[in-house]
C-alpha positions as YAML, in Angstrom:
chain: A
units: angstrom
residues:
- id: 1
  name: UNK
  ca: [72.59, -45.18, 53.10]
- id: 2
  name: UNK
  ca: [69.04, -44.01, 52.26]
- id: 3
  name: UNK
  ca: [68.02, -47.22, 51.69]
- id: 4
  name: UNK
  ca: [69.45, -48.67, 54.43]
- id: 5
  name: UNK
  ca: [66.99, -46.31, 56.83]
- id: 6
  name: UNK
  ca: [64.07, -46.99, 53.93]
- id: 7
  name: UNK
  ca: [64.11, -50.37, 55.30]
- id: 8
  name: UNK
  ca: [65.42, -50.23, 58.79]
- id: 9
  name: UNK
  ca: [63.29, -47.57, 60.12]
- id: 10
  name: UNK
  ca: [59.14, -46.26, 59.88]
- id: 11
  name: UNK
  ca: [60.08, -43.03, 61.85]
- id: 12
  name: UNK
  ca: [63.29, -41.65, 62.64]
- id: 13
  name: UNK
  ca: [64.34, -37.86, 63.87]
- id: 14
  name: UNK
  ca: [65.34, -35.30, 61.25]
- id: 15
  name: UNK
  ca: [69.04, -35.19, 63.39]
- id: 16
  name: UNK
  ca: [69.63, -38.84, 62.84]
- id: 17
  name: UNK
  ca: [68.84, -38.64, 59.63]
- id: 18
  name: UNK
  ca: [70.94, -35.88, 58.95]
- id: 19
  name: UNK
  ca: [73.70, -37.79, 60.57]
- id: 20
  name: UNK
  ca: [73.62, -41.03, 58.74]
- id: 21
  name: UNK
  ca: [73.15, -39.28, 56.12]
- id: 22
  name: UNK
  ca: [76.31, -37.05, 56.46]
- id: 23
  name: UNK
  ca: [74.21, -34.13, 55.44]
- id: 24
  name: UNK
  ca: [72.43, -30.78, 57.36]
- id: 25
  name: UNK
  ca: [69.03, -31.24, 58.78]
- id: 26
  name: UNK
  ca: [67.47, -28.70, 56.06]
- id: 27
  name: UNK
  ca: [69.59, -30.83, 53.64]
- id: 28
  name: UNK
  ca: [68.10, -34.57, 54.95]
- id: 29
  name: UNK
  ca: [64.61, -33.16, 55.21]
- id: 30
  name: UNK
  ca: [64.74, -31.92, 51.70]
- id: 31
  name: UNK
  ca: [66.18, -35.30, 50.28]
- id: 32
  name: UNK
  ca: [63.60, -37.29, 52.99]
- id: 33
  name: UNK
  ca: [60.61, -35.25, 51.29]
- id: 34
  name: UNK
  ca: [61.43, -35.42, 47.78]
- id: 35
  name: UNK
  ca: [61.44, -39.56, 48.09]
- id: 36
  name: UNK
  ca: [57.96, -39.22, 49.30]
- id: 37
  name: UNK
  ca: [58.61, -39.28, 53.38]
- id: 38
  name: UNK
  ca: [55.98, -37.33, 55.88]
- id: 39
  name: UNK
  ca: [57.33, -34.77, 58.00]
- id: 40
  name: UNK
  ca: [55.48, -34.32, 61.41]
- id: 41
  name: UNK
  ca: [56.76, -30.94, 62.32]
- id: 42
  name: UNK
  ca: [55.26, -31.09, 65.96]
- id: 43
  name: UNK
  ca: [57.46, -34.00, 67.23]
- id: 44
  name: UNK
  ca: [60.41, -33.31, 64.48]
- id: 45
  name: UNK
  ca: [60.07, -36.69, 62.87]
- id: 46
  name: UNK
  ca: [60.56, -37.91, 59.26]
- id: 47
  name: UNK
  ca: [57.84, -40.70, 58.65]
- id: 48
  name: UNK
  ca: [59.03, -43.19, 56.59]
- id: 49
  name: UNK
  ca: [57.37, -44.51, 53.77]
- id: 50
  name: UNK
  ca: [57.91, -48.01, 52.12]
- id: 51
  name: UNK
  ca: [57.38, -47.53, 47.90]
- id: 52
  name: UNK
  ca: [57.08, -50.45, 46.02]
- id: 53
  name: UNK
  ca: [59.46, -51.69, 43.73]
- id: 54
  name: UNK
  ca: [58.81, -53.30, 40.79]
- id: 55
  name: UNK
  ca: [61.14, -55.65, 39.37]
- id: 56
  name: UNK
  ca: [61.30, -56.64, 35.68]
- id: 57
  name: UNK
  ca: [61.69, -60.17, 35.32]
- id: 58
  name: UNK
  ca: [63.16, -61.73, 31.92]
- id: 59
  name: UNK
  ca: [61.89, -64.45, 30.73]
- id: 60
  name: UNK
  ca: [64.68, -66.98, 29.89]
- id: 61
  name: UNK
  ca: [62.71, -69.69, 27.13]
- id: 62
  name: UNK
  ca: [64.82, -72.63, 28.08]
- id: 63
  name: UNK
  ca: [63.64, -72.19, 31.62]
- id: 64
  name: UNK
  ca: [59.95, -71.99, 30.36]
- id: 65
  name: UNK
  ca: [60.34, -75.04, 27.84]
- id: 66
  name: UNK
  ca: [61.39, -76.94, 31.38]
- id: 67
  name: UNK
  ca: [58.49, -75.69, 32.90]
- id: 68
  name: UNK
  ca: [56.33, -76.82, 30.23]
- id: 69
  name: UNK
  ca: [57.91, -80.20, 29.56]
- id: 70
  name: UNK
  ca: [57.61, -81.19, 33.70]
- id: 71
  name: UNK
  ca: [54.26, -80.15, 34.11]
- id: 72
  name: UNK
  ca: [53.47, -82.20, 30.82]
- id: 73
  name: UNK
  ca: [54.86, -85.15, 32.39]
- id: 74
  name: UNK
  ca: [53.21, -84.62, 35.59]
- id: 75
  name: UNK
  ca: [49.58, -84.51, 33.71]
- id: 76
  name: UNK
  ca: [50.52, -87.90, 32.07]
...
């Protein structure tokens, strides 16, 4: 469900949180903060913030001998 509201939301209250995420508003905030959300205690609003993900990609040889043997065929 977190990353549901990681991607749906950039600000949402602390009770909606709390509620989606089926836990107490300390309990939400804690969990919000430790991800690296901004709290913005004035207007009692988690910030959301977007963290990049970085995705290992495997490199499958059969699908880079392809590669190679269209572009070669393109060039001549």
């Amino acid at each position: 469900m977190f990353e549901l509201l990681l991607s749906a939301y950039s600000t949402i209250s602390i009770q909606d949180a709390a509620q989606f995420l089926g836990m107490s508003e300390e309990e939400s905030t804690n969990y919000a903060l430790q991800r690296g959300w901004i709290i913005d205690p004035a207007s009692q609003m988690l910030i959301v913030t977007k963290q990049c993900i970085v995705k290992e990609q495997k490199l499958d040889p059969s699908k880079l001998q392809r590669l190679t043997e269209y572009v070669f065929h393109l060039e001549h």
